[in-house]
Each structure stands twice: as C-alpha cells, then as structure tokens.
Amino acid sequence: MITNWLNTLFEQELDVKVTVIPSNRPDLCDFQIDEAFKLAKELHKSPFEIANEIVEKIKKIDSIDDLLTSIEVVNGFINIKISDSFINRVIKVMNNTPKYNIKEDNKKVIMDYGGPNVAKPLHVGHLRSAIIGESIKRILRYKGNEVIADVHLGDYGLQIGEVIYAIQHDGIKDEDITLDYLNEAYPRMSGICKENEDIKHECEEITKKMQEGDPEYNRLCDIICDISINDIKGIYKDLDVSFDIWESERSAYNYIKDVENIVTEKGLLYESQGAMVIDVAEESDTKEIPPMIFKKSNGAYLYGTTDMATIYDRENKYHPDNILYITDDRQSMHFTQVFRASLKSGITDAVLEHKGYGTVNGPDGKPFKTRAGNAPSLRDMLNETKEIFISKKEENKDMSEEDLNKIVNSIIKFADLQNNLVNDYIFDINKFSNTAGKTGPYMQYTVLRLKKILDQEGCPNDLSSNIYNEVDRNLRLKLLALPSAFDKAYESRMPSYIVDYIYDLANEANNFYQTNHIAGLEDEQKKNDWLYVLNLTVNVLTDMLKLIGIEIPSYM
Ligand code: ARG
C-alpha cells in the first residue's frame, strides 16, 4: 500500500519513471528504488549520478519530510526510510476502507472445480481440486469479481456403465441400490474390467447406449447419481466448499450436436484412423500437441467433447470473461487441446485458464495412504486427521464437533495451500496438526490469543502518529504489505501467496505479543495504539484465513 502511495506521488512529481519496492535489506531501509542502473545505460551517466539526481528531486517535493525520515544513495541504490506518521496515516486508511483498500476488479468468471465422479468414492486427489478451487473462488470474489462456481460432475462415464452392469447382474432392485452398494460395486467392477475384456466391452456398450439416450440406463443413472451426489454434498459441507451450479458431463450431452454442427461447418473435423478429430497444433509449439478426438470410431463421444459442449453452454448462458479450471496437472494436455479447439471453432471468446495441481504424498514420499492402507477415500483422510488431532492433548477430546471440524479443515487446507500448486506435497498429519510452525492450527491459535487481549482491553478507534519500538514498527509494516500480497495471489491464482502472508503476519504478531505487554500498561496512548494495531491484525488474519477456507474455533 505504501509502495502504491509513493509510486503515485513520484509519478506526478518526477520526470523519470521509478518504482518503489520493499527493501531487501530491512535492517538498512524500508523501501528501495533500483532504477538508476537501468537508466544509466539509457542516459549514458553513472548510476550514482542518476540516483543522486532522483534523490535531489524527491527531496524537493512539498511536505516530503512528513513522509520520509531518510532517503539516501548507497552504491547507486536509493534507500528510503519512511516516517512513523506516514505509516500510521496509511494504517488508518487501511483500517477504515472496505477490504483494506485492495483495489477492485469486475470480471465475470466461471470456475470449474471439485469435479467428483459419481458412483466412485471421492479420493484424496479430489480434495485438492475442492480446496484450491474454493480458495481461488473466494480470492476472486474478494477482489470484486462475479464468480459462478460449477462442480462439473463426472456422471456419464464408464464407471456408470460398470455399476449398471453390476446392478443388472447382481439382480439388485431399485430400493436396494444404496451408498454401501455403490462403494462395494464400483471397485469390484473396475477390478473385473481390468481382467476381463468381454465384460469391459459390455460395460462400454451400456455406457454408449446410455449416452445415446437409452431410457432404462438413464433411469438407473438417475438413481445412482441421486445417492452419490447426496454423499458428495455431505463431504463438501464438512470441507466448507460450495458451488452455485451442479452441471455435469451428462448435461453437456444436450449441446454436443450443436457443437458438432459448428465444427463440421467450419471444416475443422476430419477423419483419422476411424475417429473424428480436430487439429490443434500451433507453429510455436515446442512439443507435440496431438489432435483432439471429438468422436470415437464407434460413434461415442469423449471427455474433450463434453468439455467443448460445456464451454459452448457456458458461453451462451453466462458470457463469462474467463473460465478457470482446477484439476490434476496430468490433465493439462487435455485442457490445451480443448481450449485450442474451442477458440478455433469460435464457440467462446473467454480467456480459458487451467491450473493444475500435483499429488498429495505421505511422509514416505509416495501417494498418501491412511493407516488403514491403500487408496484412501477423502472421508478416511478427514476422520484420521481428526483422530490424530484429538489424540494430541487431553483437552482436545472435549471440543465441540463444530470446533473440531474447523481445526481439521485448517490442518488440511493450510498444509495444501502453502505449496506451489503444481508441485506434489507431503501431507504429514502429525506435523500439520501441531499448534506451532507453518500450520493452520498455529494460525488459529494466534488469532485466539490476540482476540483475548482485545476482549479484555477493548478495541479503540483512533490511532496516534507514534510507533514505540522496532517490533511494533515491523508489525505495522507487515500489515501494510497486505494489498500487494493479495494481488500476487489474485493475479497468479496461487493461494500460497496469501498463506505466506498470513504466516509472516502471524509471526510478527507473535513477536509483538511476546515483547509488548499490553495488560497493565500505564501509558494510555501507547495502550490505545497497540490495541488498535492488534485489532487490525486480528481482522486481517481472520479475513485472510477465510479466503483459504479456515474459520476460527471458539477456543483451543
Ligand atoms: N471428473 C474429472 C476428474 O475426476 C474432473 C473434471 C474437471 N472439469 C472438467 N470440466 N473437465 O478428473
């Protein structure tokens, strides 16, 4: 925020363009300007000379002495220290402006995340899509954008054909199709189909007939979907993840013919080894991008086709500026093909974005497993996390379900979202459920601890121009760094920038807490100012934690 402020001022007052950035030597200065080196080449002068000229001009700006306590040239760099009264002025603006003075944007964005597959238990991989997507949605909305979240269910694929096959061969009546039955039937069938080509072929035939509209298969698909979606909704509720629309692969079938007509008319569709495909390679490609298969040789449509039809539908219904997908990074080739085919065929002019994520691994570096063994469902993972947290301390046993749920969420989300999305990461339940270190519970604990002081001492609504010591100053400067950290997360669609910010701010706040004791302070002005700063800190931490899906429990 300070940097924006100074940059605008310097833009008005100087004839060269300079950019104020946070200092990389906080022991020497708060901010720095490095432009002299770049300008030196352009202007054929030494960086030292140019830096001095800039500094002389800045010093002449009206009332600059109120803003800066020092500005000097060191080895061609310009080092700036800002005044306490300036810090406090901006702190007040931040405190009194909605959303801490983060500038708004106003795009319409469709987000496609979650992507669970009906009839299959949700597995750990789907966890990432849900929590990353939910966080990015909240960040986009906080920035003022309109976001429509679509869960895009996988409800019309081979897994449904396999379960229908099982229902028919097991002789199961409609009323006996239950969640337990689905949880047993799907893994059984998928095992069988891996070994028996004939049965697999039969399941594929069922799937194809269903997709072509066979009424009995569609009726069974409805029953399967109802049961499975109900279960999925329960898990999303516990994860505090929500969607505005529940469209799906199945709904996309309504628009496939329209899209097929468009790509045919445009001459984009051609035959290759019996299948109908669309070329998507571009000259600038550095690796091979194979054509997108639109229709298989047996006439069946594929994942890419339903995704194109979905884009077509979204464009017609919502006219979005952007469509943003959150899936496993292994789908990035799929999205490259779908995006190129969609833009080429003109069914949309939205900006199409895909954010891929890596795998959740266990402490052994292999894909995460619960103690129970292989391929854990998301439910198992949530339950195990809760158990381990409860076992950490005797008092944890007495926590309410609601508080426990908030903590389980914070353990899992903070562990996940602190990573660069595309990397795999190690989920070590023991480490991430600690109330110390870079963990969710530590952040929640920090907020509760600060809140307690405010509850006891009150929160004032005015701030003087003083700052009382180095720790105090560092906390205030960290608060002022919020808008730029937020914007980094927003622009890159990377919640990890917010996680890092929360972690740094919590650390500054804990330093403050340990050094500056408020209770019993005699200096009323100081007490007032510190409570003001702590109150802002608590609000910022709480709001930023919300953006990554973490709520504060009632006690810890
Ligand atoms: N159901 C898919 C999966 O489990 C994810 C769907 C993502 N969204 C999309 N429009 N393709 O991998």
Coordinates of C-alpha atoms and ligand atoms in Angstrom, one line a residue:
M1 CA 0.0 0.0 0.0
I2 CA 2.9 2.4 0.9
T3 CA 4.6 1.5 -2.4
N4 CA 1.4 2.4 -4.4
W5 CA 1.2 5.6 -2.5
L6 CA 4.8 6.6 -3.1
N7 CA 4.7 5.4 -6.7
T8 CA 1.7 7.6 -7.5
L9 CA 3.4 10.6 -5.8
F10 CA 6.7 10.1 -7.6
E11 CA 4.9 9.6 -10.9
Q12 CA 3.3 13.1 -10.5
E13 CA 6.4 14.7 -9.3
L14 CA 9.3 13.2 -11.2
D15 CA 10.2 13.3 -14.9
V16 CA 11.6 9.7 -14.9
K17 CA 9.6 6.7 -14.0
V18 CA 10.7 4.9 -10.8
T19 CA 9.3 2.1 -8.9
V20 CA 9.4 1.8 -5.1
I21 CA 9.8 -1.7 -3.9
P22 CA 10.0 -3.3 -0.4
S23 CA 13.6 -3.3 0.7
N24 CA 15.7 -6.5 0.6
R25 CA 17.8 -5.1 3.5
P26 CA 15.1 -4.3 6.1
D27 CA 18.0 -3.6 8.5
L28 CA 19.0 -0.6 6.3
C29 CA 15.8 0.8 5.0
D30 CA 12.1 0.1 4.5
F31 CA 11.9 0.6 0.7
Q32 CA 14.2 1.0 -2.2
I33 CA 14.4 2.2 -5.8
D34 CA 16.7 0.4 -8.1
E35 CA 16.0 2.2 -11.4
A36 CA 19.3 4.1 -11.5
F37 CA 21.1 1.1 -13.0
K38 CA 18.6 0.7 -15.9
L39 CA 18.5 4.5 -16.6
A40 CA 22.3 4.7 -16.5
K41 CA 22.5 2.8 -19.8
E42 CA 19.8 4.8 -21.4
L43 CA 21.1 8.2 -20.3
H44 CA 24.9 7.4 -20.5
K45 CA 25.5 8.5 -17.0
S46 CA 26.7 6.6 -13.9
P47 CA 24.0 5.0 -11.7
F48 CA 25.4 7.1 -8.8
E49 CA 24.8 10.3 -10.7
I50 CA 21.3 9.4 -11.7
A51 CA 20.4 8.1 -8.2
N52 CA 21.6 11.4 -6.8
E53 CA 19.5 13.5 -9.2
I54 CA 16.4 11.5 -8.4
V55 CA 17.0 11.9 -4.7
E56 CA 17.5 15.6 -5.1
K57 CA 14.2 15.9 -6.9
I58 CA 12.4 13.8 -4.3
K59 CA 13.7 15.9 -1.5
K60 CA 12.2 19.0 -3.2
I61 CA 8.7 17.5 -3.2
D62 CA 6.3 19.5 -1.0
S63 CA 5.9 18.1 2.5
I64 CA 8.1 15.1 1.7
D65 CA 9.6 15.5 5.2
D66 CA 6.3 14.3 6.6
L67 CA 6.6 11.1 4.7
L68 CA 10.2 10.1 4.7
T69 CA 12.7 10.2 7.5
S70 CA 15.6 9.5 5.2
I71 CA 16.4 9.0 1.6
E72 CA 20.0 8.3 0.5
V73 CA 22.1 6.8 -2.2
V74 CA 24.1 3.7 -1.4
N75 CA 26.2 2.2 -4.2
G76 CA 23.6 3.5 -6.8
F77 CA 20.6 2.1 -4.9
I78 CA 18.2 4.6 -3.3
N79 CA 17.3 3.6 0.2
I80 CA 14.2 5.0 1.8
K81 CA 13.0 5.0 5.4
I82 CA 9.5 6.2 5.9
S83 CA 8.2 8.2 8.8
D84 CA 6.2 6.8 11.6
S85 CA 3.4 9.3 11.0
F86 CA 3.2 8.2 7.3
I87 CA 2.9 4.6 8.4
N88 CA 0.1 5.4 10.7
R89 CA -1.7 7.5 8.2
V90 CA -1.8 4.6 5.8
I91 CA -2.7 2.2 8.6
K92 CA -5.7 4.3 9.3
V93 CA -6.7 4.3 5.7
M94 CA -6.4 0.6 5.6
N95 CA -8.4 0.1 8.7
N96 CA -11.2 2.4 7.5
T97 CA -11.5 1.3 3.9
P98 CA -13.6 -1.8 3.0
K99 CA -11.3 -4.7 2.2
Y100 CA -8.3 -2.9 3.5
N101 CA -8.0 -0.7 0.4
I102 CA -7.4 -3.7 -2.0
K103 CA -8.4 -2.3 -5.5
E104 CA -11.4 -4.0 -7.1
D105 CA -11.8 -5.8 -10.4
N106 CA -15.1 -6.7 -12.1
K107 CA -14.8 -9.7 -14.3
K108 CA -17.3 -12.5 -14.7
V109 CA -15.6 -15.8 -14.1
I110 CA -16.9 -19.3 -14.3
M111 CA -14.9 -21.6 -12.1
D112 CA -14.8 -25.4 -12.7
Y113 CA -13.5 -27.3 -9.7
G114 CA -14.4 -30.2 -7.4
G115 CA -15.1 -32.5 -10.4
P116 CA -16.1 -35.6 -8.4
N117 CA -17.0 -38.7 -10.2
V118 CA -20.4 -40.0 -9.3
A119 CA -20.5 -43.6 -8.1
K120 CA -16.9 -43.6 -7.2
P121 CA -15.8 -42.7 -3.6
L122 CA -14.2 -39.2 -3.5
H123 CA -10.4 -39.8 -3.2
V124 CA -7.6 -37.7 -1.9
G125 CA -6.9 -36.2 -5.4
H126 CA -10.3 -34.6 -5.4
L127 CA -9.5 -33.0 -2.1
R128 CA -7.1 -30.6 -3.8
S129 CA -9.5 -29.6 -6.5
A130 CA -12.1 -28.7 -3.9
I131 CA -9.9 -26.8 -1.5
I132 CA -7.8 -25.0 -4.1
G133 CA -10.8 -24.1 -6.2
E134 CA -12.8 -22.9 -3.2
S135 CA -9.9 -20.7 -2.1
I136 CA -9.3 -19.2 -5.6
K137 CA -13.1 -18.6 -5.8
R138 CA -13.0 -16.7 -2.5
I139 CA -10.0 -14.7 -3.6
L140 CA -11.6 -13.7 -6.9
R141 CA -14.8 -12.7 -5.2
Y142 CA -12.9 -10.7 -2.5
K143 CA -11.4 -8.8 -5.4
G144 CA -14.9 -7.8 -6.5
N145 CA -15.4 -10.2 -9.4
E146 CA -18.6 -12.1 -10.1
V147 CA -17.8 -15.9 -9.8
I148 CA -20.0 -18.7 -10.8
A149 CA -18.8 -22.0 -9.3
D150 CA -19.7 -25.2 -11.2
V151 CA -18.9 -28.6 -9.7
H152 CA -18.9 -30.3 -13.1
L153 CA -19.7 -33.8 -12.0
G154 CA -18.4 -36.8 -13.8
D155 CA -21.7 -38.6 -14.1
Y156 CA -21.8 -40.1 -17.6
G157 CA -18.7 -42.2 -18.0
L158 CA -17.7 -45.8 -18.0
Q159 CA -18.0 -46.1 -14.2
I160 CA -21.7 -45.7 -14.5
G161 CA -21.9 -48.3 -17.2
E162 CA -19.9 -50.6 -14.9
V163 CA -22.2 -50.1 -12.0
I164 CA -25.3 -50.6 -14.2
Y165 CA -23.8 -53.9 -15.3
A166 CA -23.3 -54.9 -11.7
I167 CA -26.9 -53.9 -10.7
Q168 CA -28.3 -55.9 -13.5
H169 CA -26.1 -59.0 -13.0
D170 CA -26.5 -58.9 -9.2
G171 CA -30.3 -58.7 -9.7
I172 CA -30.5 -55.6 -7.4
K173 CA -33.9 -54.0 -7.0
D174 CA -34.1 -50.1 -7.2
E175 CA -34.7 -49.8 -3.5
D176 CA -31.6 -51.8 -2.7
I177 CA -29.2 -49.5 -4.6
T178 CA -27.5 -47.8 -1.6
L179 CA -24.3 -45.9 -1.0
D180 CA -22.8 -49.1 0.6
Y181 CA -23.8 -51.0 -2.5
L182 CA -22.1 -48.4 -4.8
N183 CA -19.0 -48.3 -2.6
E184 CA -18.7 -52.1 -3.0
A185 CA -19.8 -52.5 -6.6
Y186 CA -17.6 -49.9 -8.3
P187 CA -14.2 -51.1 -7.1
R188 CA -15.3 -54.7 -7.7
M189 CA -16.4 -53.9 -11.3
S190 CA -13.4 -51.8 -12.1
G191 CA -11.2 -54.8 -10.9
I192 CA -13.1 -57.2 -13.1
C193 CA -13.0 -54.9 -16.1
K194 CA -9.2 -54.7 -15.9
E195 CA -9.0 -58.5 -16.2
N196 CA -12.0 -59.4 -18.4
E197 CA -12.0 -57.8 -21.8
D198 CA -15.5 -59.2 -22.7
I199 CA -17.2 -57.7 -19.6
K200 CA -15.3 -54.5 -20.1
H201 CA -16.7 -54.3 -23.6
E202 CA -20.2 -55.0 -22.3
C203 CA -19.9 -52.1 -19.9
E204 CA -18.7 -49.8 -22.6
E205 CA -21.7 -50.8 -24.7
I206 CA -24.0 -50.0 -21.8
T207 CA -22.2 -46.6 -21.3
K208 CA -22.6 -45.8 -25.0
K209 CA -26.3 -46.7 -25.1
M210 CA -26.9 -44.6 -22.0
Q211 CA -25.2 -41.7 -23.7
E212 CA -27.4 -42.2 -26.8
G213 CA -30.5 -41.9 -24.6
D214 CA -31.5 -45.5 -23.6
P215 CA -34.4 -44.8 -21.1
E216 CA -33.7 -47.8 -18.7
Y217 CA -30.0 -47.0 -18.4
N218 CA -30.7 -43.3 -17.9
R219 CA -33.3 -44.2 -15.2
L220 CA -30.7 -46.2 -13.4
C221 CA -28.1 -43.5 -13.9
D222 CA -30.6 -41.1 -12.2
I223 CA -30.8 -43.4 -9.1
I224 CA -27.1 -43.8 -8.9
C225 CA -26.5 -40.1 -9.2
D226 CA -29.0 -39.2 -6.5
I227 CA -27.4 -41.4 -4.0
S228 CA -23.9 -40.5 -4.8
I229 CA -24.5 -36.7 -5.1
N230 CA -26.1 -36.8 -1.7
D231 CA -22.9 -38.3 -0.2
I232 CA -20.7 -35.8 -2.1
K233 CA -22.7 -32.9 -0.8
G234 CA -22.1 -34.1 2.8
I235 CA -18.3 -34.2 2.3
Y236 CA -18.3 -30.7 0.6
K237 CA -20.3 -29.4 3.5
D238 CA -17.7 -30.6 6.0
L239 CA -15.0 -29.1 3.9
D240 CA -16.9 -25.8 3.7
V241 CA -16.8 -25.9 -0.1
S242 CA -19.8 -24.8 -2.1
F243 CA -21.0 -24.5 -5.7
D244 CA -23.5 -22.3 -7.4
I245 CA -24.4 -24.8 -10.1
W246 CA -24.2 -28.6 -10.3
E247 CA -23.8 -29.1 -14.0
S248 CA -22.2 -32.2 -15.3
E249 CA -20.8 -34.2 -18.2
R250 CA -24.3 -35.5 -18.6
S251 CA -25.8 -32.1 -19.1
A252 CA -23.2 -31.4 -21.7
Y253 CA -24.7 -34.1 -23.9
N254 CA -27.6 -31.6 -24.7
Y255 CA -25.1 -29.4 -26.6
I256 CA -22.8 -31.9 -28.3
K257 CA -24.9 -31.9 -31.5
D258 CA -24.8 -28.1 -31.7
V259 CA -21.0 -28.1 -31.3
E260 CA -20.6 -30.9 -33.8
N261 CA -22.5 -28.9 -36.4
I262 CA -20.3 -25.9 -35.8
V263 CA -17.0 -27.7 -36.1
T264 CA -18.3 -29.6 -39.1
E265 CA -19.4 -26.4 -40.9
K266 CA -16.1 -24.8 -40.1
G267 CA -14.4 -27.7 -41.7
L268 CA -12.4 -28.4 -38.5
L269 CA -13.4 -32.1 -38.1
Y270 CA -11.6 -34.7 -40.1
E271 CA -11.2 -38.5 -40.0
S272 CA -8.1 -40.1 -38.6
Q273 CA -7.9 -43.9 -38.0
G274 CA -11.7 -44.1 -38.0
A275 CA -12.1 -41.4 -35.3
M276 CA -13.2 -37.8 -35.9
V277 CA -10.6 -35.3 -34.7
I278 CA -9.7 -31.6 -34.6
D279 CA -6.2 -30.4 -35.3
V280 CA -4.9 -28.1 -32.5
A281 CA -1.1 -28.0 -33.1
E282 CA 0.4 -24.5 -33.5
E283 CA 3.5 -23.4 -35.1
S284 CA 5.1 -22.1 -32.0
D285 CA 4.7 -25.4 -30.1
T286 CA 7.8 -26.7 -28.6
K287 CA 6.3 -30.2 -28.0
E288 CA 3.8 -32.2 -30.0
I289 CA 0.2 -31.4 -29.3
P290 CA -1.9 -34.2 -30.8
P291 CA -5.3 -33.6 -32.4
M292 CA -8.3 -33.6 -30.0
I293 CA -10.5 -36.6 -30.5
F294 CA -14.1 -35.4 -30.9
K295 CA -15.8 -38.8 -31.7
K296 CA -14.5 -42.3 -31.4
S297 CA -14.8 -44.8 -34.3
N298 CA -17.8 -46.5 -32.6
G299 CA -19.6 -43.1 -32.5
A300 CA -19.0 -42.5 -28.8
Y301 CA -18.0 -39.0 -27.6
L302 CA -15.2 -38.4 -25.2
Y303 CA -14.1 -36.2 -22.3
G304 CA -12.8 -33.5 -24.7
T305 CA -16.2 -33.4 -26.4
T306 CA -18.2 -32.9 -23.3
D307 CA -15.8 -30.2 -22.2
M308 CA -16.3 -28.4 -25.5
A309 CA -20.0 -28.7 -25.2
T310 CA -19.9 -27.4 -21.7
I311 CA -17.9 -24.3 -22.8
Y312 CA -20.5 -23.7 -25.5
D313 CA -23.3 -23.9 -23.0
R314 CA -21.4 -21.6 -20.5
E315 CA -20.7 -19.0 -23.2
N316 CA -24.4 -18.9 -24.2
K317 CA -25.8 -18.8 -20.7
Y318 CA -23.3 -16.6 -18.9
H319 CA -21.0 -14.8 -21.4
P320 CA -18.0 -15.1 -19.0
D321 CA -14.8 -13.1 -19.3
N322 CA -12.8 -16.1 -18.0
I323 CA -13.3 -19.8 -17.4
L324 CA -10.9 -21.2 -14.9
Y325 CA -10.4 -25.0 -14.3
I326 CA -8.8 -26.6 -11.3
T327 CA -7.7 -30.2 -11.9
D328 CA -4.8 -32.6 -11.5
D329 CA -1.9 -31.3 -13.6
R330 CA -1.9 -34.6 -15.5
Q331 CA -4.9 -33.2 -17.4
S332 CA -3.0 -30.2 -18.8
M333 CA -2.7 -31.7 -22.3
H334 CA -6.4 -32.4 -22.3
F335 CA -7.1 -28.7 -21.5
T336 CA -4.6 -27.4 -24.0
Q337 CA -6.5 -29.4 -26.7
V338 CA -10.0 -28.4 -25.5
F339 CA -9.1 -24.7 -25.2
R340 CA -7.5 -24.6 -28.6
A341 CA -10.3 -26.5 -30.3
S342 CA -12.9 -24.2 -28.6
L343 CA -11.2 -21.0 -29.6
K344 CA -10.6 -22.2 -33.1
S345 CA -14.2 -23.1 -33.5
G346 CA -15.3 -19.7 -32.1
I347 CA -17.7 -21.2 -29.5
T348 CA -16.3 -18.8 -27.0
D349 CA -14.0 -15.8 -26.7
A350 CA -13.5 -16.1 -23.0
V351 CA -10.0 -16.3 -21.5
L352 CA -9.6 -20.1 -20.8
E353 CA -7.3 -20.9 -17.9
H354 CA -6.3 -24.2 -16.4
K355 CA -4.5 -24.5 -13.0
G356 CA -3.1 -28.0 -12.5
Y357 CA -2.0 -29.4 -9.1
G358 CA 0.3 -32.1 -8.0
T359 CA -0.2 -35.2 -5.9
V360 CA -0.7 -35.5 -2.1
N361 CA 2.1 -37.7 -0.8
G362 CA 2.6 -39.3 2.6
P363 CA 5.7 -38.8 4.7
D364 CA 7.3 -41.7 2.7
G365 CA 7.1 -39.6 -0.4
K366 CA 4.6 -42.0 -2.0
P367 CA 0.9 -41.1 -2.7
F368 CA -0.8 -40.5 0.6
K369 CA -2.3 -43.5 2.5
T370 CA -4.2 -43.7 5.7
R371 CA -3.1 -46.2 8.4
A372 CA -5.8 -48.5 7.1
G373 CA -4.0 -49.0 3.8
N374 CA -4.4 -48.3 0.2
A375 CA -6.2 -45.7 -1.9
P376 CA -7.9 -43.9 1.0
S377 CA -11.2 -42.1 0.4
L378 CA -11.4 -38.5 1.4
R379 CA -13.7 -39.4 4.3
D380 CA -11.0 -41.7 5.7
M381 CA -8.5 -38.9 5.5
L382 CA -10.7 -36.4 7.3
N383 CA -11.5 -38.9 10.0
E384 CA -7.9 -39.9 10.6
T385 CA -6.8 -36.2 10.7
K386 CA -9.5 -35.6 13.4
E387 CA -8.4 -38.6 15.4
I388 CA -4.8 -37.6 15.4
F389 CA -5.6 -34.1 16.5
I390 CA -7.7 -35.3 19.3
S391 CA -5.0 -37.7 20.5
K392 CA -2.5 -34.8 20.8
K393 CA -3.9 -33.4 24.0
E394 CA -6.3 -34.5 26.7
E395 CA -8.4 -31.3 26.4
N396 CA -9.0 -31.8 22.7
K397 CA -11.4 -34.6 23.5
D398 CA -13.8 -32.1 24.9
M399 CA -14.0 -29.9 21.9
S400 CA -17.3 -29.5 20.1
E401 CA -17.8 -31.2 16.7
E402 CA -18.0 -27.8 15.1
D403 CA -14.7 -26.6 16.5
L404 CA -13.0 -29.9 15.6
N405 CA -14.3 -29.6 12.1
K406 CA -12.8 -26.1 11.9
I407 CA -9.4 -27.5 13.0
V408 CA -9.4 -30.5 10.7
N409 CA -10.1 -28.1 7.8
S410 CA -7.4 -25.8 8.9
I411 CA -4.8 -28.7 9.2
I412 CA -5.6 -30.0 5.8
K413 CA -6.1 -26.7 3.9
F414 CA -3.1 -24.9 5.4
A415 CA -0.9 -27.9 4.5
D416 CA -2.2 -28.0 1.0
L417 CA -2.4 -24.3 0.1
Q418 CA 1.1 -23.3 1.2
N419 CA 2.6 -25.1 -1.8
N420 CA 3.1 -24.0 -5.3
L421 CA 0.1 -25.7 -6.8
V422 CA 1.7 -27.8 -9.5
N423 CA 4.2 -29.4 -7.0
D424 CA 3.4 -32.6 -5.2
Y425 CA 3.5 -32.1 -1.5
I426 CA 3.9 -34.3 1.6
F427 CA 0.9 -34.4 4.0
D428 CA 2.3 -35.3 7.4
I429 CA -0.7 -35.3 9.7
N430 CA 1.4 -35.2 12.8
K431 CA 3.4 -32.2 11.7
F432 CA 0.4 -30.2 10.3
S433 CA -1.7 -30.7 13.3
N434 CA 0.8 -29.0 15.6
T435 CA 0.0 -25.7 17.2
A436 CA 3.4 -24.4 16.2
G437 CA 5.2 -23.9 12.9
K438 CA 3.7 -23.2 9.5
T439 CA 0.4 -24.9 10.3
G440 CA -3.3 -24.0 10.3
P441 CA -3.8 -24.6 14.0
Y442 CA -0.9 -22.3 14.8
M443 CA -2.6 -19.5 12.9
Q444 CA -6.0 -20.2 14.6
Y445 CA -4.2 -20.2 17.9
T446 CA -2.5 -16.9 17.2
V447 CA -5.8 -15.2 16.4
L448 CA -7.5 -16.6 19.5
R449 CA -4.6 -15.4 21.7
L450 CA -4.8 -11.8 20.3
K451 CA -8.5 -11.8 20.5
K452 CA -8.4 -12.5 24.1
I453 CA -6.4 -9.3 24.8
L454 CA -8.9 -7.3 22.8
D455 CA -11.8 -8.9 24.6
Q456 CA -10.2 -7.9 27.9
E457 CA -9.0 -4.4 27.0
G458 CA -11.4 -3.3 24.3
C459 CA -10.6 -2.0 20.8
P460 CA -10.2 1.7 20.3
N461 CA -11.0 3.5 17.1
D462 CA -8.2 6.1 16.9
L463 CA -4.5 5.9 16.4
S464 CA -1.8 8.5 17.2
S465 CA 1.2 9.1 15.0
N466 CA 3.6 7.3 17.3
I467 CA 5.4 4.0 16.9
Y468 CA 7.0 2.6 20.1
N469 CA 9.7 0.1 19.1
E470 CA 11.1 -2.0 16.3
V471 CA 8.8 -5.0 16.8
D472 CA 5.8 -2.6 16.8
R473 CA 7.1 -1.0 13.6
N474 CA 7.6 -4.3 11.8
L475 CA 4.1 -5.4 12.6
R476 CA 2.7 -2.2 11.1
L477 CA 4.8 -2.5 8.0
K478 CA 3.7 -6.1 7.6
L479 CA 0.1 -5.0 7.8
L480 CA 0.7 -2.5 5.0
A481 CA 2.1 -5.2 2.8
L482 CA -1.3 -6.9 2.5
P483 CA -2.7 -5.4 -0.7
S484 CA 0.4 -6.4 -2.7
A485 CA 0.5 -9.9 -1.3
F486 CA -3.2 -10.3 -2.0
D487 CA -2.8 -9.1 -5.6
K488 CA 0.0 -11.5 -6.2
A489 CA -2.3 -14.4 -5.2
Y490 CA -5.1 -13.0 -7.3
E491 CA -3.1 -12.5 -10.4
S492 CA -1.3 -15.8 -10.3
R493 CA -4.3 -17.7 -8.9
M494 CA -2.0 -19.0 -6.2
P495 CA -3.4 -19.1 -2.7
S496 CA 0.2 -19.8 -1.4
Y497 CA 0.9 -16.0 -1.5
I498 CA -1.9 -15.5 1.0
V499 CA -0.7 -18.4 3.1
D500 CA 2.8 -16.9 3.2
Y501 CA 1.4 -13.5 4.1
I502 CA -0.7 -14.9 6.9
Y503 CA 2.2 -16.8 8.3
D504 CA 4.6 -13.8 8.2
L505 CA 1.9 -11.6 9.8
A506 CA 1.2 -14.1 12.5
N507 CA 4.9 -14.3 13.3
E508 CA 5.2 -10.5 13.5
A509 CA 2.1 -10.5 15.7
N510 CA 3.6 -13.2 18.0
N511 CA 6.8 -11.3 18.3
F512 CA 4.8 -8.2 19.2
Y513 CA 2.8 -10.2 21.8
Q514 CA 5.9 -11.6 23.4
T515 CA 7.7 -8.2 23.6
N516 CA 5.0 -5.7 24.1
H517 CA 2.8 -6.4 27.1
I518 CA -0.4 -4.5 27.0
A519 CA -2.2 -5.6 30.2
G520 CA -1.3 -3.2 33.0
L521 CA 0.3 -0.6 30.7
E522 CA 0.2 2.9 32.3
D523 CA 0.8 4.9 29.2
E524 CA -2.8 5.2 27.9
Q525 CA -1.8 6.5 24.5
K526 CA 0.5 3.6 23.9
K527 CA -2.0 1.1 25.1
N528 CA -4.6 2.6 22.9
D529 CA -2.4 2.5 19.8
W530 CA -1.3 -1.1 20.4
L531 CA -4.8 -2.3 20.8
Y532 CA -5.7 -0.5 17.6
V533 CA -2.9 -2.3 15.7
L534 CA -3.7 -5.6 17.3
N535 CA -7.4 -5.3 16.3
L536 CA -6.5 -4.6 12.7
T537 CA -4.1 -7.6 12.8
V538 CA -6.9 -9.9 14.1
N539 CA -9.2 -8.6 11.4
V540 CA -6.7 -9.1 8.6
L541 CA -5.7 -12.6 9.8
T542 CA -9.3 -13.7 10.2
D543 CA -10.4 -12.4 6.8
M544 CA -7.3 -13.8 5.0
L545 CA -7.8 -17.2 6.7
K546 CA -11.4 -17.2 5.4
L547 CA -10.0 -16.8 1.9
I548 CA -8.2 -20.0 2.3
G549 CA -11.3 -21.7 3.9
I550 CA -10.2 -21.5 7.5
E551 CA -12.5 -20.4 10.3
I552 CA -11.5 -19.6 13.9
P553 CA -12.8 -22.1 16.6
S554 CA -14.2 -20.8 19.8
Y555 CA -11.2 -22.0 21.8
M556 CA -8.1 -24.1 21.5
Ligands
ARG1 N1 -14.2 -35.5 -13.2 C1 -12.8 -35.1 -13.6 C2 -11.8 -36.0 -12.8 O1 -12.1 -36.7 -11.9 C3 -12.6 -33.7 -13.3 C4 -13.5 -32.7 -14.1 C5 -12.8 -31.4 -14.3 N2 -13.7 -30.5 -15.1 C6 -13.8 -30.5 -16.4 N3 -14.6 -29.7 -17.0 N4 -13.1 -31.4 -17.1 O2 -10.7 -35.9 -13.1

